[in-house]
CSV table of N, CA and C in Angstrom, one decimal:
chain,number,residue,atom,x,y,z
U,1,UNK,N,86.0,82.7,111.9
U,1,UNK,CA,86.5,83.5,110.8
U,1,UNK,C,86.3,85.0,111.1
U,2,UNK,N,85.2,85.3,111.7
U,2,UNK,CA,85.0,86.7,112.0
U,2,UNK,C,85.9,87.3,113.0
U,3,UNK,N,86.6,86.4,113.8
U,3,UNK,CA,87.5,86.9,114.8
U,3,UNK,C,88.9,87.2,114.2
U,4,UNK,N,89.1,86.8,112.9
U,4,UNK,CA,90.3,87.0,112.1
U,4,UNK,C,91.5,86.2,112.7
U,5,UNK,N,91.2,85.1,113.4
U,5,UNK,CA,92.3,84.3,113.8
U,5,UNK,C,92.5,83.2,112.8
U,6,UNK,N,93.3,83.5,111.8
U,6,UNK,CA,93.5,82.5,110.7
U,6,UNK,C,94.3,81.3,111.1
U,7,UNK,N,95.1,81.4,112.1
U,7,UNK,CA,95.8,80.3,112.5
U,7,UNK,C,94.9,79.3,113.1
U,8,UNK,N,93.9,79.8,113.9
U,8,UNK,CA,92.9,78.9,114.5
U,8,UNK,C,92.1,78.2,113.4
U,9,UNK,N,91.7,79.0,112.4
U,9,UNK,CA,90.9,78.4,111.2
U,9,UNK,C,91.8,77.3,110.6
U,10,UNK,N,93.0,77.5,110.3
U,10,UNK,CA,93.9,76.5,109.7
U,10,UNK,C,94.0,75.3,110.6
U,11,UNK,N,94.1,75.5,111.9
U,11,UNK,CA,94.2,74.4,112.8
U,11,UNK,C,92.9,73.6,112.8
U,12,UNK,N,91.8,74.2,112.8
U,12,UNK,CA,90.5,73.5,112.7
U,12,UNK,C,90.4,72.8,111.4
U,13,UNK,N,90.8,73.3,110.3
U,13,UNK,CA,90.7,72.7,109.0
U,13,UNK,C,91.6,71.4,109.0
U,14,UNK,N,92.8,71.5,109.6
U,14,UNK,CA,93.7,70.4,109.7
U,14,UNK,C,93.1,69.3,110.5
U,15,UNK,N,92.5,69.7,111.7
U,15,UNK,CA,91.9,68.7,112.5
U,15,UNK,C,90.7,68.0,111.8
U,16,UNK,N,89.9,68.8,111.1
U,16,UNK,CA,88.8,68.2,110.4
U,16,UNK,C,89.3,67.2,109.3
U,17,UNK,N,90.4,67.6,108.6
U,17,UNK,CA,90.9,66.7,107.6
U,17,UNK,C,91.5,65.4,108.2
U,18,UNK,N,92.2,65.5,109.3
U,18,UNK,CA,92.7,64.3,110.0
U,18,UNK,C,91.7,63.4,110.5
U,19,UNK,N,90.5,63.9,110.8
U,19,UNK,CA,89.4,63.1,111.3
U,19,UNK,C,88.5,62.6,110.2
U,20,UNK,N,88.8,63.0,109.0
U,20,UNK,CA,88.0,62.5,107.9
U,20,UNK,C,86.7,63.3,107.7
U,21,UNK,N,86.6,64.5,108.2
U,21,UNK,CA,85.4,65.3,108.1
U,21,UNK,C,85.5,66.1,106.8
U,22,UNK,N,84.5,65.9,106.0
U,22,UNK,CA,84.5,66.6,104.7
U,22,UNK,C,84.0,68.0,104.9
U,23,UNK,N,84.5,68.9,104.1
U,23,UNK,CA,84.1,70.3,104.1
U,23,UNK,C,82.9,70.4,103.2
U,24,UNK,N,81.9,71.3,103.6
U,24,UNK,CA,80.8,71.6,102.7
U,24,UNK,C,81.2,72.9,101.9
U,25,UNK,N,80.3,73.4,101.1
U,25,UNK,CA,80.6,74.5,100.3
U,25,UNK,C,81.0,75.7,101.1
U,26,UNK,N,80.2,76.0,102.1
U,26,UNK,CA,80.5,77.2,103.0
U,26,UNK,C,81.9,77.1,103.7
U,27,UNK,N,82.1,75.9,104.3
U,27,UNK,CA,83.4,75.8,105.0
U,27,UNK,C,84.6,75.8,104.0
U,28,UNK,N,84.4,75.4,102.8
U,28,UNK,CA,85.5,75.4,101.8
U,28,UNK,C,85.8,76.8,101.4
U,29,UNK,N,84.7,77.6,101.3
U,29,UNK,CA,84.9,79.1,101.0
U,29,UNK,C,85.7,79.7,102.1
U,30,UNK,N,85.3,79.4,103.4
U,30,UNK,CA,86.1,80.0,104.5
U,30,UNK,C,87.5,79.5,104.4
U,31,UNK,N,87.8,78.3,104.0
U,31,UNK,CA,89.2,77.8,103.9
U,31,UNK,C,89.9,78.6,102.8
U,32,UNK,N,89.3,78.9,101.7
U,32,UNK,CA,89.9,79.6,100.6
U,32,UNK,C,90.2,81.0,101.2
U,33,UNK,N,89.3,81.7,101.8
U,33,UNK,CA,89.4,83.0,102.4
U,33,UNK,C,90.6,83.1,103.4
U,34,UNK,N,90.7,82.1,104.3
U,34,UNK,CA,91.7,82.1,105.3
U,34,UNK,C,93.1,81.9,104.6
U,35,UNK,N,93.2,81.1,103.6
U,35,UNK,CA,94.4,80.9,102.8
U,35,UNK,C,94.8,82.2,102.1
U,36,UNK,N,93.8,82.9,101.6
U,36,UNK,CA,94.1,84.1,100.9
U,36,UNK,C,94.6,85.2,101.9
U,37,UNK,N,94.0,85.2,103.1
U,37,UNK,CA,94.4,86.2,104.1
U,37,UNK,C,95.8,86.0,104.6
U,38,UNK,N,96.2,84.7,104.6
U,38,UNK,CA,97.6,84.4,105.0
U,38,UNK,C,98.6,84.3,103.9
U,39,UNK,N,98.1,84.5,102.7
U,39,UNK,CA,99.0,84.6,101.5
U,39,UNK,C,99.5,83.2,101.1
U,40,UNK,N,98.8,82.2,101.4
U,40,UNK,CA,99.2,80.8,101.1
U,40,UNK,C,98.6,80.4,99.7
U,41,UNK,N,99.3,80.6,98.7
U,41,UNK,CA,98.8,80.3,97.3
U,41,UNK,C,98.5,78.8,97.2
U,42,UNK,N,99.4,77.9,97.6
U,42,UNK,CA,99.1,76.5,97.4
U,42,UNK,C,97.9,76.1,98.2
U,43,UNK,N,97.7,76.5,99.4
U,43,UNK,CA,96.6,76.2,100.2
U,43,UNK,C,95.3,76.7,99.6
U,44,UNK,N,95.4,78.0,99.1
U,44,UNK,CA,94.2,78.6,98.5
U,44,UNK,C,93.8,77.9,97.2
U,45,UNK,N,94.7,77.5,96.4
U,45,UNK,CA,94.4,76.8,95.2
U,45,UNK,C,93.8,75.3,95.5
U,46,UNK,N,94.4,74.7,96.5
U,46,UNK,CA,93.9,73.4,96.9
U,46,UNK,C,92.5,73.4,97.3
U,47,UNK,N,92.2,74.4,98.1
U,47,UNK,CA,90.8,74.6,98.6
U,47,UNK,C,89.9,75.0,97.4
U,48,UNK,N,90.4,75.8,96.5
U,48,UNK,CA,89.6,76.2,95.4
U,48,UNK,C,89.2,75.0,94.5
U,49,UNK,N,90.2,74.1,94.3
U,49,UNK,CA,89.9,72.9,93.6
U,49,UNK,C,88.8,72.1,94.3
U,50,UNK,N,88.9,72.0,95.6
U,50,UNK,CA,87.8,71.3,96.3
U,50,UNK,C,86.5,72.0,96.1
U,51,UNK,N,86.5,73.3,96.1
U,51,UNK,CA,85.3,74.0,95.9
U,51,UNK,C,84.7,73.8,94.5
U,52,UNK,N,85.5,73.7,93.5
U,52,UNK,CA,85.0,73.4,92.2
U,52,UNK,C,84.5,72.0,92.1
U,53,UNK,N,85.1,71.1,92.8
U,53,UNK,CA,84.6,69.7,92.8
U,53,UNK,C,83.3,69.6,93.5
U,54,UNK,N,83.1,70.4,94.6
U,54,UNK,CA,81.8,70.4,95.3
U,54,UNK,C,80.7,71.0,94.4
U,55,UNK,N,81.1,72.0,93.6
U,55,UNK,CA,80.1,72.6,92.7
U,55,UNK,C,79.6,71.5,91.6
U,56,UNK,N,80.6,70.8,91.2
U,56,UNK,CA,80.3,69.8,90.1
U,56,UNK,C,79.4,68.7,90.6
U,57,UNK,N,79.5,68.4,91.9
U,57,UNK,CA,78.7,67.3,92.5
U,57,UNK,C,77.3,67.8,93.1
U,58,UNK,N,77.0,69.0,93.0
U,58,UNK,CA,75.8,69.5,93.5
U,58,UNK,C,74.7,69.7,92.5
U,59,UNK,N,73.5,69.4,92.9
U,59,UNK,CA,72.4,69.6,91.9
U,59,UNK,C,71.4,70.7,92.4
U,60,UNK,N,71.9,71.5,93.4
U,60,UNK,CA,71.0,72.5,93.9
U,60,UNK,C,71.2,73.9,93.3
U,61,UNK,N,71.9,73.9,92.1
U,61,UNK,CA,72.1,75.2,91.4
U,61,UNK,C,73.4,75.8,91.7
U,62,UNK,N,74.2,75.3,92.7
U,62,UNK,CA,75.5,75.9,92.9
U,62,UNK,C,76.5,75.5,91.9
U,63,UNK,N,77.0,76.4,91.2
U,63,UNK,CA,78.0,76.2,90.1
U,63,UNK,C,79.1,77.2,90.2
U,64,UNK,N,80.2,77.0,89.4
U,64,UNK,CA,81.2,78.0,89.4
U,64,UNK,C,80.7,79.4,89.1
U,65,UNK,N,79.6,79.5,88.4
U,65,UNK,CA,79.1,80.8,88.0
U,65,UNK,C,78.6,81.5,89.2
U,66,UNK,N,78.3,80.8,90.3
U,66,UNK,CA,77.9,81.4,91.6
U,66,UNK,C,79.0,81.7,92.5
U,67,UNK,N,80.3,81.5,92.0
U,67,UNK,CA,81.5,81.8,92.9
U,67,UNK,C,81.5,83.2,93.2
U,68,UNK,N,81.8,83.5,94.5
U,68,UNK,CA,81.9,84.9,94.9
U,68,UNK,C,83.0,85.5,94.0
U,69,UNK,N,82.7,86.5,93.3
U,69,UNK,CA,83.6,87.1,92.3
U,69,UNK,C,84.8,87.7,93.0
U,70,UNK,N,84.6,88.2,94.2
U,70,UNK,CA,85.8,88.8,94.9
U,70,UNK,C,86.8,87.7,95.3
U,71,UNK,N,86.3,86.5,95.6
U,71,UNK,CA,87.3,85.4,95.9
U,71,UNK,C,88.1,85.1,94.7
U,72,UNK,N,87.4,85.0,93.5
U,72,UNK,CA,88.1,84.7,92.3
U,72,UNK,C,89.2,85.8,92.0
U,73,UNK,N,88.8,87.0,92.2
U,73,UNK,CA,89.7,88.1,91.9
U,73,UNK,C,90.9,88.1,92.9
U,74,UNK,N,90.6,87.7,94.1
U,74,UNK,CA,91.7,87.7,95.1
U,74,UNK,C,92.6,86.5,94.8
U,75,UNK,N,92.1,85.4,94.3
U,75,UNK,CA,92.9,84.3,93.9
U,75,UNK,C,93.8,84.7,92.7
U,76,UNK,N,93.2,85.4,91.8
U,76,UNK,CA,94.0,85.9,90.6
U,76,UNK,C,95.1,86.8,91.1
U,77,UNK,N,94.8,87.7,92.0
U,77,UNK,CA,95.8,88.6,92.5
U,77,UNK,C,97.0,87.9,93.2
U,78,UNK,N,96.6,86.9,94.0
U,78,UNK,CA,97.6,86.1,94.7
U,78,UNK,C,98.5,85.3,93.7
U,79,UNK,N,97.8,84.7,92.7
U,79,UNK,CA,98.6,84.0,91.6
U,79,UNK,C,99.6,84.9,90.9
U,80,UNK,N,99.1,86.1,90.6
U,80,UNK,CA,100.0,87.1,90.0
U,80,UNK,C,101.2,87.5,90.9
U,81,UNK,N,100.9,87.7,92.1
U,81,UNK,CA,101.9,88.2,93.1
U,81,UNK,C,102.9,87.1,93.3
U,82,UNK,N,102.5,85.8,93.3
U,82,UNK,CA,103.4,84.7,93.5
U,82,UNK,C,104.0,84.2,92.2
U,83,UNK,N,103.7,84.8,91.1
U,83,UNK,CA,104.2,84.4,89.7
U,83,UNK,C,103.7,83.0,89.4
U,84,UNK,N,102.5,82.7,89.7
U,84,UNK,CA,102.0,81.4,89.5
U,84,UNK,C,100.8,81.4,88.5
U,85,UNK,N,100.6,82.4,87.8
U,85,UNK,CA,99.5,82.6,86.9
U,85,UNK,C,99.3,81.5,85.9
U,86,UNK,N,100.4,81.0,85.3
U,86,UNK,CA,100.3,80.0,84.4
U,86,UNK,C,99.8,78.7,85.0
U,87,UNK,N,100.2,78.4,86.2
U,87,UNK,CA,99.7,77.2,86.9
U,87,UNK,C,98.2,77.4,87.3
U,88,UNK,N,97.8,78.6,87.6
U,88,UNK,CA,96.5,78.8,88.1
U,88,UNK,C,95.4,78.9,87.0
U,89,UNK,N,95.8,79.4,85.8
U,89,UNK,CA,94.8,79.6,84.8
U,89,UNK,C,93.9,78.4,84.5
U,90,UNK,N,94.4,77.1,84.5
U,90,UNK,CA,93.5,76.0,84.2
U,90,UNK,C,92.3,75.9,85.3
U,91,UNK,N,92.6,76.4,86.5
U,91,UNK,CA,91.5,76.3,87.5
U,91,UNK,C,90.4,77.3,87.2
U,92,UNK,N,90.6,78.3,86.4
U,92,UNK,CA,89.6,79.3,86.1
U,92,UNK,C,88.7,78.8,85.0
U,93,UNK,N,89.0,77.7,84.4
U,93,UNK,CA,88.1,77.2,83.3
U,93,UNK,C,86.7,77.0,83.8
U,94,UNK,N,85.7,77.6,83.2
U,94,UNK,CA,84.3,77.5,83.6
U,94,UNK,C,83.9,78.4,84.7
U,95,UNK,N,84.8,79.3,85.2
U,95,UNK,CA,84.5,80.2,86.3
U,95,UNK,C,84.5,81.6,85.7
U,96,UNK,N,83.4,82.3,86.0
U,96,UNK,CA,83.4,83.7,85.5
U,96,UNK,C,84.5,84.6,86.2
U,97,UNK,N,85.1,85.4,85.4
U,97,UNK,CA,86.2,86.2,85.9
U,97,UNK,C,85.9,87.7,85.6
U,98,UNK,N,86.1,88.5,86.6
U,98,UNK,CA,85.7,89.9,86.4
U,98,UNK,C,86.7,90.6,85.5
U,99,UNK,N,86.3,91.8,85.0
U,99,UNK,CA,87.2,92.5,84.1
U,99,UNK,C,88.5,92.9,84.9
U,100,UNK,N,88.3,93.3,86.1
U,100,UNK,CA,89.5,93.7,86.9
U,100,UNK,C,90.5,92.5,87.0
U,101,UNK,N,90.0,91.3,87.2
U,101,UNK,CA,90.9,90.1,87.3
U,101,UNK,C,91.6,89.9,86.0
U,102,UNK,N,90.9,90.0,84.9
U,102,UNK,CA,91.5,89.9,83.6
U,102,UNK,C,92.6,90.9,83.4
U,103,UNK,N,92.3,92.1,83.8
U,103,UNK,CA,93.3,93.2,83.7
U,103,UNK,C,94.5,92.9,84.5
U,104,UNK,N,94.3,92.4,85.7
U,104,UNK,CA,95.5,92.0,86.5
U,104,UNK,C,96.3,90.9,85.9
U,105,UNK,N,95.6,89.9,85.3
U,105,UNK,CA,96.3,88.8,84.6
U,105,UNK,C,97.1,89.3,83.4
U,106,UNK,N,96.5,90.2,82.6
U,106,UNK,CA,97.2,90.8,81.5
U,106,UNK,C,98.4,91.6,81.9
U,107,UNK,N,98.2,92.3,83.0
U,107,UNK,CA,99.4,93.1,83.5
U,107,UNK,C,100.5,92.2,83.9
U,108,UNK,N,100.2,91.1,84.5
U,108,UNK,CA,101.2,90.1,84.9
U,108,UNK,C,101.9,89.6,83.7
U,109,UNK,N,101.1,89.3,82.7
U,109,UNK,CA,101.7,88.8,81.4
U,109,UNK,C,102.7,89.8,80.8
U,110,UNK,N,102.3,91.1,80.9
U,110,UNK,CA,103.2,92.1,80.3
U,110,UNK,C,104.5,92.2,81.2
U,111,UNK,N,104.3,92.2,82.5
U,111,UNK,CA,105.5,92.2,83.4
U,111,UNK,C,106.4,91.1,83.1
U,112,UNK,N,105.9,89.9,82.8
U,112,UNK,CA,106.7,88.7,82.6
U,112,UNK,C,107.2,88.6,81.1
U,113,UNK,N,106.6,89.5,80.3
U,113,UNK,CA,107.0,89.5,78.9
U,113,UNK,C,106.8,88.1,78.3
U,114,UNK,N,105.5,87.6,78.5
U,114,UNK,CA,105.2,86.2,78.1
U,114,UNK,C,104.0,86.2,77.2
U,115,UNK,N,104.3,86.2,75.9
U,115,UNK,CA,103.2,86.3,74.9
U,115,UNK,C,102.3,85.0,74.9
U,116,UNK,N,102.9,83.9,75.2
U,116,UNK,CA,102.2,82.6,75.3
U,116,UNK,C,101.1,82.6,76.4
U,117,UNK,N,101.6,83.2,77.5
U,117,UNK,CA,100.6,83.3,78.7
U,117,UNK,C,99.6,84.3,78.4
U,118,UNK,N,99.9,85.4,77.7
U,118,UNK,CA,99.0,86.4,77.3
U,118,UNK,C,97.9,85.8,76.4
U,119,UNK,N,98.3,85.0,75.5
U,119,UNK,CA,97.2,84.4,74.6
U,119,UNK,C,96.3,83.4,75.4
U,120,UNK,N,96.9,82.8,76.4
U,120,UNK,CA,96.0,81.9,77.2
U,120,UNK,C,95.0,82.7,78.0
U,121,UNK,N,95.4,83.9,78.5
U,121,UNK,CA,94.5,84.7,79.3
U,121,UNK,C,93.4,85.3,78.4
U,122,UNK,N,93.8,85.7,77.2
U,122,UNK,CA,92.8,86.2,76.2
U,122,UNK,C,91.8,85.2,75.9
């Protein structure tokens, strides 16, 4: 990941998946980051779902509240850019969201002139 070769990361993730190798929390975070860097909303949300599932299965104190806030903010930005905020909002349930991310979501609601989505964000 530090070499910034996101194609290689995606290839490795695909190979791991095809071999039935499960991702741990750290590798799932890397998968989310790689998807964010390549602008792949569907892939980012798929990995974020996996990350939330990992949190729910852990007893070592890792929870959505320990989610790196910058990743959540970047996911929100990508959802807004891709006009997928309505689909993404349910994934944020139970996850702390920064004020900046909330502002981005509200701005997207205003751009879309969608009062129903605005009330969901609030």
